Short mmCIF file of N, CA, C and O in Angstrom, two decimals:
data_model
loop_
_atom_site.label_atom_id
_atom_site.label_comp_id
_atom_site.label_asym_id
_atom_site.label_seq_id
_atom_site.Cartn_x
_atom_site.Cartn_y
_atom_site.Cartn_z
N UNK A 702 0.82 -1.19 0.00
CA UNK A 702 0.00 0.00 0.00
C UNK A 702 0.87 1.26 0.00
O UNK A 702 0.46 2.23 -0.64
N UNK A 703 2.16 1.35 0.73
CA UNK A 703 3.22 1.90 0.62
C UNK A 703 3.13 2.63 -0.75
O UNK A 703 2.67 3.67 -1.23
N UNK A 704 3.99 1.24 -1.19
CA UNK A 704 4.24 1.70 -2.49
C UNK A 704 3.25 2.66 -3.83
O UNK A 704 3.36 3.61 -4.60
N UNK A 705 2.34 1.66 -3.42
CA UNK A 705 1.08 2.71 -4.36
C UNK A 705 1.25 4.47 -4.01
O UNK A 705 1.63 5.37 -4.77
N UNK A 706 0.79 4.55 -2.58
CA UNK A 706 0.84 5.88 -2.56
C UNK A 706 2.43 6.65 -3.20
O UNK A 706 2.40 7.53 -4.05
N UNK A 707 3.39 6.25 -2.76
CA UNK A 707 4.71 6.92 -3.74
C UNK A 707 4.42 6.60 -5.46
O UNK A 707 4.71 7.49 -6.25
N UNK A 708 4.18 6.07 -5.67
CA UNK A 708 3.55 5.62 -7.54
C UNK A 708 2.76 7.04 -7.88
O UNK A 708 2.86 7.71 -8.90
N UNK A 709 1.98 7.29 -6.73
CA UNK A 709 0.23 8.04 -7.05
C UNK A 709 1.37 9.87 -6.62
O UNK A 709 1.44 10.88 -7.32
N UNK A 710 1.85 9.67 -5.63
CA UNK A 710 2.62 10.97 -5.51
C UNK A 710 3.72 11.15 -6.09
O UNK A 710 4.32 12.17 -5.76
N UNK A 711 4.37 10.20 -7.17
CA UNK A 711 5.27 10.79 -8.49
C UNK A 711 4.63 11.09 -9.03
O UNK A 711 4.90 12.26 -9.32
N UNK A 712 3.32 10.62 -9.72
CA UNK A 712 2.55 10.48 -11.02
C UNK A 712 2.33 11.82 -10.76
O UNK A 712 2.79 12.58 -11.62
N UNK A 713 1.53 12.52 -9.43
CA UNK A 713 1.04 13.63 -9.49
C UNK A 713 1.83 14.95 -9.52
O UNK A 713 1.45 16.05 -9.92
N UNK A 714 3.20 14.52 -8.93
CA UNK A 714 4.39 15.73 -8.98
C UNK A 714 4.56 16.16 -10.51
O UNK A 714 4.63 17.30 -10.96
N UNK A 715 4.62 14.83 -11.24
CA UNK A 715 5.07 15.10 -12.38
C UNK A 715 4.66 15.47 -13.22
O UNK A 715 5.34 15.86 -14.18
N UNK A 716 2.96 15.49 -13.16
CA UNK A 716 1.84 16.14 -13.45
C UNK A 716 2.19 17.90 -13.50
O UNK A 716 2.22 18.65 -14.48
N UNK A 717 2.41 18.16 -12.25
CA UNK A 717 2.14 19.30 -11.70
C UNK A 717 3.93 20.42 -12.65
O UNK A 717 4.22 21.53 -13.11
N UNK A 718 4.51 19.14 -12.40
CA UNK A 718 6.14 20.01 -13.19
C UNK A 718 6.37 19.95 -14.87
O UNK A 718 7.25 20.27 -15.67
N UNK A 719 5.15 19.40 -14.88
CA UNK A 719 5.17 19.08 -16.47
C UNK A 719 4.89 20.75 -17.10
O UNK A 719 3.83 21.24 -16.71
N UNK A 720 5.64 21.52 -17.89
CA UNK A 720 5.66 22.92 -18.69
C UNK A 720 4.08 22.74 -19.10
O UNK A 720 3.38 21.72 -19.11
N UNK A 721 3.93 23.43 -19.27
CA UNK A 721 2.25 23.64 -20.25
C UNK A 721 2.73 24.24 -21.75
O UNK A 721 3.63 25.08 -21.77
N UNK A 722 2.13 23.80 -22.98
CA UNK A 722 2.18 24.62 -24.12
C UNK A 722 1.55 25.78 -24.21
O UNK A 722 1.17 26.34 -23.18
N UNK A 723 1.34 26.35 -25.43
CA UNK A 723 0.57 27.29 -25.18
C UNK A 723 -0.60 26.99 -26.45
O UNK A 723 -1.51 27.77 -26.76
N UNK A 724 -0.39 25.96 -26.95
CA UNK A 724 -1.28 25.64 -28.03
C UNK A 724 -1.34 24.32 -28.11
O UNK A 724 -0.22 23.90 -28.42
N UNK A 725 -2.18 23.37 -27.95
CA UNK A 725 -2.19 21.98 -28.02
C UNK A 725 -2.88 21.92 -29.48
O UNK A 725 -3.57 22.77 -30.03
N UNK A 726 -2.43 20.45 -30.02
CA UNK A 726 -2.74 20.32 -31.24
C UNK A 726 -4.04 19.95 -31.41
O UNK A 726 -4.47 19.39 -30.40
N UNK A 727 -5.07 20.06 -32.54
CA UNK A 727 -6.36 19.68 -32.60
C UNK A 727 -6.66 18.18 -32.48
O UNK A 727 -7.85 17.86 -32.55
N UNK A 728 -5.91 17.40 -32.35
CA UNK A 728 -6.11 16.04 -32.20
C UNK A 728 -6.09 15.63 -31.01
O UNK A 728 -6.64 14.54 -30.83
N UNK A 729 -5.44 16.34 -29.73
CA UNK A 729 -5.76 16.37 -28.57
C UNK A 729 -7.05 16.98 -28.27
O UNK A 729 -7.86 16.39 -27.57
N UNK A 730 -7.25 18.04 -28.72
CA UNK A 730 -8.30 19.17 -28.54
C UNK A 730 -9.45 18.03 -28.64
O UNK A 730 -10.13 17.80 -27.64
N UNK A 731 -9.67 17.30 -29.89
CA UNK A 731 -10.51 16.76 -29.79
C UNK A 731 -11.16 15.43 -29.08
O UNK A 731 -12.31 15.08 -28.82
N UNK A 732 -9.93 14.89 -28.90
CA UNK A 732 -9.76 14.08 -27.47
C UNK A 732 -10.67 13.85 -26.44
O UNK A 732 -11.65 13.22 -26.04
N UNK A 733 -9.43 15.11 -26.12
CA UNK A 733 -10.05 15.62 -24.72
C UNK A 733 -11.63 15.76 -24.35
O UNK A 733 -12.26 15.48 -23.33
N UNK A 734 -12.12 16.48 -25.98
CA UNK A 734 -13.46 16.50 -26.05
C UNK A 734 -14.73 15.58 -25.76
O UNK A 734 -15.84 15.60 -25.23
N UNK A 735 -13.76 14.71 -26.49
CA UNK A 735 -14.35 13.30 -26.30
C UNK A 735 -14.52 12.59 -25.15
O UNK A 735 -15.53 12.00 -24.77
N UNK A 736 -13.23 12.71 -24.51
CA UNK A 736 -12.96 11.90 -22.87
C UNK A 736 -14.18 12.70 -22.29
O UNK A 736 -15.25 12.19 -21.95
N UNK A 737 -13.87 13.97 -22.22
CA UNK A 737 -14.87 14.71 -21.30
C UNK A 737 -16.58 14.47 -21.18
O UNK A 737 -17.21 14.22 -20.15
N UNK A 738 -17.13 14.63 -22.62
CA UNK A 738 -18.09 14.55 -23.28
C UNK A 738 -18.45 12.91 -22.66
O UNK A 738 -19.49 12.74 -22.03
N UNK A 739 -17.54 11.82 -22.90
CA UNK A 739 -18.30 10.81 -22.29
C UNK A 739 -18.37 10.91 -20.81
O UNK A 739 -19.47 10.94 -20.27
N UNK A 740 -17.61 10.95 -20.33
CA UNK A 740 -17.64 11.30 -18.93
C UNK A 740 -18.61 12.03 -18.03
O UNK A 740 -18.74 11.75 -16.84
N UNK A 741 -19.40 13.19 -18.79
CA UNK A 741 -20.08 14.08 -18.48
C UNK A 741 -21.37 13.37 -18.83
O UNK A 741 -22.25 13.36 -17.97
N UNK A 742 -21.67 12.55 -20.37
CA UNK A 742 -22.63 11.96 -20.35
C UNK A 742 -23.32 10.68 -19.64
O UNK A 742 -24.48 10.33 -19.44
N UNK A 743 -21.51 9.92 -19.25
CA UNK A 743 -22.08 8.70 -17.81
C UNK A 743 -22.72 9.37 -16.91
O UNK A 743 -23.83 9.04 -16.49
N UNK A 744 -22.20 10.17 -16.60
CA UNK A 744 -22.73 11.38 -14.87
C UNK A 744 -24.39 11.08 -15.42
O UNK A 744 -25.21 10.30 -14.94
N UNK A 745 -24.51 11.87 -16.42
CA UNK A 745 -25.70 12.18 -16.61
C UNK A 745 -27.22 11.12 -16.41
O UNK A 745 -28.25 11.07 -15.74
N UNK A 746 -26.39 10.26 -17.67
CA UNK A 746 -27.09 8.67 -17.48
C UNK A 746 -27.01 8.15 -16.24
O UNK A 746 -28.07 7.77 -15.76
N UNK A 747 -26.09 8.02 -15.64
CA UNK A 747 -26.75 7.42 -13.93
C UNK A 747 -27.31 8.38 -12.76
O UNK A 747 -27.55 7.81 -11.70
N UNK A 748 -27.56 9.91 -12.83
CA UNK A 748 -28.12 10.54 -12.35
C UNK A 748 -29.96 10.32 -13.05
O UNK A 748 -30.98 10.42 -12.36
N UNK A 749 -29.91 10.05 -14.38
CA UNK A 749 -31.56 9.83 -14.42
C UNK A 749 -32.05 8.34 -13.97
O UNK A 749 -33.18 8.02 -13.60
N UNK A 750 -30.88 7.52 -14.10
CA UNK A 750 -30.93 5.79 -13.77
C UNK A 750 -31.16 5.78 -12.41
O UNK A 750 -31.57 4.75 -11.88
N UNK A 751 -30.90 7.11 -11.55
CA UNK A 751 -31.17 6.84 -10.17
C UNK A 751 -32.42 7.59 -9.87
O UNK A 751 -32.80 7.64 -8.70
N UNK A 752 -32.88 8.00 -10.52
CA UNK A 752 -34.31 7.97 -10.41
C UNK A 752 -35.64 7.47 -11.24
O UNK A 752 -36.75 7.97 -11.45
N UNK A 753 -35.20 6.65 -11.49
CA UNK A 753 -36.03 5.70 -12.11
C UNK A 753 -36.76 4.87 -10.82
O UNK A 753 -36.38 5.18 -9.69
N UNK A 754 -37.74 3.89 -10.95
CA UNK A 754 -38.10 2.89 -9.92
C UNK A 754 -36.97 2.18 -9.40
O UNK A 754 -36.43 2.11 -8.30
N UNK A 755 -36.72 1.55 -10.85
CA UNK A 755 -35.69 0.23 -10.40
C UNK A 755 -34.77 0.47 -11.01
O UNK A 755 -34.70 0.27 -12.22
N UNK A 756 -33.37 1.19 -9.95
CA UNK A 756 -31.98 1.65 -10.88
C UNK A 756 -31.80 0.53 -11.53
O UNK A 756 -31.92 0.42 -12.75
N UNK A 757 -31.50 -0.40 -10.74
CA UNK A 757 -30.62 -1.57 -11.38
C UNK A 757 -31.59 -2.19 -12.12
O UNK A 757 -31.40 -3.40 -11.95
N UNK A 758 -32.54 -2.02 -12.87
CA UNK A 758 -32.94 -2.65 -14.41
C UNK A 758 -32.49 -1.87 -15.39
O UNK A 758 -32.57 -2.40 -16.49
N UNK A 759 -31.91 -0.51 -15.36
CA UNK A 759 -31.59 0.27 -16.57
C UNK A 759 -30.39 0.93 -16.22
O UNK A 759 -30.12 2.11 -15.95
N UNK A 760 -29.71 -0.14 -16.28
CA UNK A 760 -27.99 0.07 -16.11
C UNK A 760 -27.18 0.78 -17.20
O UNK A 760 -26.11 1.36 -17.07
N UNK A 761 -27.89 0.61 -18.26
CA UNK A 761 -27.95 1.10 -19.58
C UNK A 761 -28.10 2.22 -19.80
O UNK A 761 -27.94 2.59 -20.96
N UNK A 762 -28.37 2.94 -19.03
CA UNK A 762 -28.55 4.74 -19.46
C UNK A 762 -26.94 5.14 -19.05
O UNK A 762 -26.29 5.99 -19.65
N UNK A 763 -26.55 4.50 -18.14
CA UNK A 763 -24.97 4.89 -18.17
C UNK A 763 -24.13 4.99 -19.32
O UNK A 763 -23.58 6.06 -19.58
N UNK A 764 -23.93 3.61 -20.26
CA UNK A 764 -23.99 3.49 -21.56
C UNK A 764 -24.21 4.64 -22.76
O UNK A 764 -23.49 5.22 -23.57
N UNK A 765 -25.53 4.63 -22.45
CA UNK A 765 -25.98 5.13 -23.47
C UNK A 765 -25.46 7.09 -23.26
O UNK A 765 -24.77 7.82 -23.96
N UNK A 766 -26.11 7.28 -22.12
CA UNK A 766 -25.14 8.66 -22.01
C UNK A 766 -23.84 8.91 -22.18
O UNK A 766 -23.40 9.95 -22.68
N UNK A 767 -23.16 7.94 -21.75
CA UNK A 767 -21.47 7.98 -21.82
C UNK A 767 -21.69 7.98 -23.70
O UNK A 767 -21.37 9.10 -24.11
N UNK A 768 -21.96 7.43 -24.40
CA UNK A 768 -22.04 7.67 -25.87
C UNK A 768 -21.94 8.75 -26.33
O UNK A 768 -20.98 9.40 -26.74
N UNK A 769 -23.70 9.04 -26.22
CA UNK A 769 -24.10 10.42 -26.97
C UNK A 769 -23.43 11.31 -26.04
O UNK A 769 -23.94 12.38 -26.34
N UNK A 770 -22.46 11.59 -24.95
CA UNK A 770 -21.72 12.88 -24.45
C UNK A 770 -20.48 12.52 -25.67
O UNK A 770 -20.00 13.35 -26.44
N UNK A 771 -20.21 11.48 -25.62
CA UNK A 771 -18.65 11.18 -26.57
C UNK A 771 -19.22 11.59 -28.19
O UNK A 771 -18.33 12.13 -28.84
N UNK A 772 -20.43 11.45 -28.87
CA UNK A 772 -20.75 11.82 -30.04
C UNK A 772 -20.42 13.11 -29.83
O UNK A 772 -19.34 13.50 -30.28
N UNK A 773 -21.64 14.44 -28.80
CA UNK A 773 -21.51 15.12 -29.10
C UNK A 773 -20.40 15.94 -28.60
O UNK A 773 -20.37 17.11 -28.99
N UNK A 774 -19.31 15.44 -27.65
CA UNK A 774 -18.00 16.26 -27.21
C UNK A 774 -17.28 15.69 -28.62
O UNK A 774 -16.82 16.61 -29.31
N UNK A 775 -17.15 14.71 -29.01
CA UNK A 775 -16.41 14.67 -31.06
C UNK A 775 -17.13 15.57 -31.67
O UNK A 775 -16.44 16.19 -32.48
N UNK A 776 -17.95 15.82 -31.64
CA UNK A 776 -18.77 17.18 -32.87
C UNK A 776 -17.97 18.29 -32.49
O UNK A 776 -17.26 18.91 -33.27
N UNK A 777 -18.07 18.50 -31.42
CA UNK A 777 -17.91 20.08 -30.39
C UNK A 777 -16.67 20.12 -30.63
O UNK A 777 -16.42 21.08 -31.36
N UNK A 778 -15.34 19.24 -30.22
CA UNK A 778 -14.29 19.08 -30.63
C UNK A 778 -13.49 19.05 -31.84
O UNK A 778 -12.27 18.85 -31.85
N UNK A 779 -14.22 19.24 -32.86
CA UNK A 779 -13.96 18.95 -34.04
C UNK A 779 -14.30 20.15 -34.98
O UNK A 779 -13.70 20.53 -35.98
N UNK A 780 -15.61 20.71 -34.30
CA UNK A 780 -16.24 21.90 -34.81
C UNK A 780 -14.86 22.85 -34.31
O UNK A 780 -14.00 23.35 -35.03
N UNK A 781 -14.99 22.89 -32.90
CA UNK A 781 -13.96 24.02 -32.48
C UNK A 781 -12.39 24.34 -32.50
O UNK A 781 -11.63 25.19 -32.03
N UNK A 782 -12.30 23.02 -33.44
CA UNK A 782 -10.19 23.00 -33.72
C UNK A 782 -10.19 23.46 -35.30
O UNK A 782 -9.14 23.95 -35.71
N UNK A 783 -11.30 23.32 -36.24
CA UNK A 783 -11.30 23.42 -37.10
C UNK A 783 -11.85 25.06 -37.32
O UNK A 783 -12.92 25.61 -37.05
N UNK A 784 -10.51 25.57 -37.97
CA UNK A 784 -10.77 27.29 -37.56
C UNK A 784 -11.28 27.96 -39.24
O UNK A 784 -11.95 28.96 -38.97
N UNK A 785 -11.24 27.85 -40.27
CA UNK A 785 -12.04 27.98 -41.23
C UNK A 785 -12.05 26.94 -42.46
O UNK A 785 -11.25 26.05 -42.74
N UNK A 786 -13.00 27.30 -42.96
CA UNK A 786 -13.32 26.29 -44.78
C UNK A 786 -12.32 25.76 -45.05
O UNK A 786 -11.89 24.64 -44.78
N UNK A 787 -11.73 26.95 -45.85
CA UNK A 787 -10.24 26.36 -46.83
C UNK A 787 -9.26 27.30 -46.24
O UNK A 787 -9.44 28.51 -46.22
N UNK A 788 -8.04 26.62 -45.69
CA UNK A 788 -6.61 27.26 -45.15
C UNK A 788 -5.92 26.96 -45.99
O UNK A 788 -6.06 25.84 -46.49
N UNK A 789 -4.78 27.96 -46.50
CA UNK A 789 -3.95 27.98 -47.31
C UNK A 789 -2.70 27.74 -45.90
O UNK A 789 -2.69 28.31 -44.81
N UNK A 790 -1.62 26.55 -46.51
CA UNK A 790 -0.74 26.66 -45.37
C UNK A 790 0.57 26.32 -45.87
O UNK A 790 0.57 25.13 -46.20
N UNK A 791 1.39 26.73 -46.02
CA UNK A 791 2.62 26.13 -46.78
C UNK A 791 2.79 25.42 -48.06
O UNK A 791 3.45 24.40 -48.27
N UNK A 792 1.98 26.21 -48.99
CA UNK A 792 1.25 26.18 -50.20
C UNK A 792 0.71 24.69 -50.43
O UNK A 792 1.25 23.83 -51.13
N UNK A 793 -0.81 24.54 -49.47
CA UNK A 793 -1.30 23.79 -49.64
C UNK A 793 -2.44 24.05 -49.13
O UNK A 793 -2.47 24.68 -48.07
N UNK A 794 -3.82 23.57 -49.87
CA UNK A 794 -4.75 23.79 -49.38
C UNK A 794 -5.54 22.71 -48.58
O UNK A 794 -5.54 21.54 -48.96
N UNK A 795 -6.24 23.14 -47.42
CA UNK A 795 -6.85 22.36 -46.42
C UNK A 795 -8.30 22.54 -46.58
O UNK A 795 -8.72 23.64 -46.94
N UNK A 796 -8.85 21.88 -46.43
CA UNK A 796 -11.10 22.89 -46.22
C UNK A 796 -10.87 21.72 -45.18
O UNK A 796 -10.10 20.76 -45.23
N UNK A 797 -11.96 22.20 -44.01
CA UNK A 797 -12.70 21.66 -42.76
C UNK A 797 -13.84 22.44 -42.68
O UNK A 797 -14.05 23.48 -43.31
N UNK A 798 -14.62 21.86 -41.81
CA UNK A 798 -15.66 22.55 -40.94
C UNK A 798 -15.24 23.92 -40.58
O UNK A 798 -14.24 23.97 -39.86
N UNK A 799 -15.83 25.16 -40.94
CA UNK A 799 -15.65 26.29 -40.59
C UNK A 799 -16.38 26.68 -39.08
O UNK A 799 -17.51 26.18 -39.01
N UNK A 800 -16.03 27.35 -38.04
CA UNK A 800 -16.36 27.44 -37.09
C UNK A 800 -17.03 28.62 -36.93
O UNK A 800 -16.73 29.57 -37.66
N UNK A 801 -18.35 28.78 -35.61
CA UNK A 801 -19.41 29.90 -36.34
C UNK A 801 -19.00 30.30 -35.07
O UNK A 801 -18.78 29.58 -34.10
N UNK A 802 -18.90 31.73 -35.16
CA UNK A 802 -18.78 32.51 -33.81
C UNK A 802 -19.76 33.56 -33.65
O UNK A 802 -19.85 34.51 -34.42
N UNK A 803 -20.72 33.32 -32.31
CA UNK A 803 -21.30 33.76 -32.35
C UNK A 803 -21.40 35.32 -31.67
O UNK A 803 -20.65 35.46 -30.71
N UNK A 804 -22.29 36.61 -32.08
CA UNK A 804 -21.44 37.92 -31.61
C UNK A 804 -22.98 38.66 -31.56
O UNK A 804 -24.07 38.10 -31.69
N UNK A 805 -22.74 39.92 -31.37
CA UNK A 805 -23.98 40.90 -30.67
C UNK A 805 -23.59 41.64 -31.83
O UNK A 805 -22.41 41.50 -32.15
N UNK A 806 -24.22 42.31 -32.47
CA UNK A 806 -24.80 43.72 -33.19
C UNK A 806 -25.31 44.91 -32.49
O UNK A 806 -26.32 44.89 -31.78
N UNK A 807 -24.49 46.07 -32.72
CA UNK A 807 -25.76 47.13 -32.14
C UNK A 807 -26.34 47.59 -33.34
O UNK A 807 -25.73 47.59 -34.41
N UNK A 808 -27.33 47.93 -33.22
CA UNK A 808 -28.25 48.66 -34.40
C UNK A 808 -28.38 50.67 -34.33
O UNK A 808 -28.62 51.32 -33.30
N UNK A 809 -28.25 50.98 -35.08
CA UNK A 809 -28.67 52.51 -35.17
C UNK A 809 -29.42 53.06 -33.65
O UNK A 809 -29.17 53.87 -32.75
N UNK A 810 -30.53 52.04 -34.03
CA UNK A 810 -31.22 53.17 -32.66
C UNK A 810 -31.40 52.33 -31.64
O UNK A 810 -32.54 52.26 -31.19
N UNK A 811 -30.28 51.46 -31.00
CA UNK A 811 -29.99 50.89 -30.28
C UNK A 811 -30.55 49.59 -29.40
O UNK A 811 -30.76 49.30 -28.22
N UNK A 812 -30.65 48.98 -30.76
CA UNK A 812 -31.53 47.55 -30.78
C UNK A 812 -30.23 46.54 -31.19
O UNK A 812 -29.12 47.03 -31.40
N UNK A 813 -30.43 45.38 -31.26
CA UNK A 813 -29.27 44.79 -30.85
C UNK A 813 -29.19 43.14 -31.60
O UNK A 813 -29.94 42.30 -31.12
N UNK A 814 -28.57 42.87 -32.38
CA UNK A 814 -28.78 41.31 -33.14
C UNK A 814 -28.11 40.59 -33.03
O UNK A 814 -26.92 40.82 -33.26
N UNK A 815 -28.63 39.11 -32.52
CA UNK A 815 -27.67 38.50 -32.41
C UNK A 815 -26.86 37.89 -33.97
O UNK A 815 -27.60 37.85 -34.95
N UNK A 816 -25.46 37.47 -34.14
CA UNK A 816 -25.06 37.34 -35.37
C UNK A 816 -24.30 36.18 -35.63
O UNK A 816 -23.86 35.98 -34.49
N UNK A 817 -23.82 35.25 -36.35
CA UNK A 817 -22.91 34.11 -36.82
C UNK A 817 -22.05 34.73 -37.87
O UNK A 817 -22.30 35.51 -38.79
N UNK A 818 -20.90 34.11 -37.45
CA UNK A 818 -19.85 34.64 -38.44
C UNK A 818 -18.99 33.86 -38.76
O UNK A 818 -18.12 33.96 -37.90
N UNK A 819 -18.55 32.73 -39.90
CA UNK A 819 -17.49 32.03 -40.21
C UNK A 819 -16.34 32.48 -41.16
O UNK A 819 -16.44 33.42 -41.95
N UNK A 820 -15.75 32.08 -41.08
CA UNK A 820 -14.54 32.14 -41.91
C UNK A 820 -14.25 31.14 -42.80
O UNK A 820 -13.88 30.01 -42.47
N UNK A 821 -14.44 31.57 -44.04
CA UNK A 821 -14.43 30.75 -45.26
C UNK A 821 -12.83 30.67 -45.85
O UNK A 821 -12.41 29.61 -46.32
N UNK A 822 -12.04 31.77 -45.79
CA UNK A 822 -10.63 31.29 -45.98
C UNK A 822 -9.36 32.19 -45.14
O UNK A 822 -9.31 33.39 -44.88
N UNK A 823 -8.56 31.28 -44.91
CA UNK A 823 -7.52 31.90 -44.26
C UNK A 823 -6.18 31.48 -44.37
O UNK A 823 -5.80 30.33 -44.16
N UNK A 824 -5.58 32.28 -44.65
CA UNK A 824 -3.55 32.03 -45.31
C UNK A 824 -2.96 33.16 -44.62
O UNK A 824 -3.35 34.21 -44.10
N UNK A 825 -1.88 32.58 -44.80
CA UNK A 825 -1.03 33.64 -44.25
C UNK A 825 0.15 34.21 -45.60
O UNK A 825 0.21 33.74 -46.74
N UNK A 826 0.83 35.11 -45.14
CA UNK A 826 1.09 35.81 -46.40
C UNK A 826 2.39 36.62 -46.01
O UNK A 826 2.93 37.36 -46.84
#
């Protein structure tokens, strides 16, 4: 038992001394999305499984939430690493999913819209 705890308090030092980037790549990004997304959707599924009559006949909403959080944290993840249409990048062209950002308008006489805005191409130059 010793030992575990020194295992669990390197793992975590090294955690903690590990540099941070300042940009992780989109294949983590989306990952992560994913890990999270299921994770958030088990929570979910056994918070309605426990109120059901009989938890333990629908063990299965755990399942099934842990899924659809992992579908939609891969959408979300995928939507949000992918930064416009077509990127020009070291003379080559890329298209993805363009990402919609969403923003406020003021209007003339001070009415207010909400707006979507993507980016269809982007290079550098």
């Amino acid at each position: 038992m010793y030992r575990l705890k020194q295992i669990v308090l390197a793992i975590i030092l090294i955690c903690i001394a590990n540099p941070c980037r300042a940009e992780e790549s989109a294949v983590v990004k989306v990952f992560k999305d994913v890990f999270y997304g299921g994770l958030s959707g088990a929570l979910v599924g056994g918070v309605v499984m426990a109120f059901t009559k009989h938890p333990g006949d629908h063990l299965d909403y755990i399942g099934f939430g842990a899924a659809g959080g992992a579908l939609v944290g891969g959408t979300y993840g995928a939507v949000s690493a992918a930064r416009a249409l077509a990127e020009v990048k070291d003379g080559k062209v890329k298209f993805a999913m363009p990402s919609l950002v969403p923003g406020v308008k003021e209007g003339p006489n001070g009415s207010s819209a909400v707006t979507l805005t993507a980016q269809l191409l982007r290079g550098q130059f």
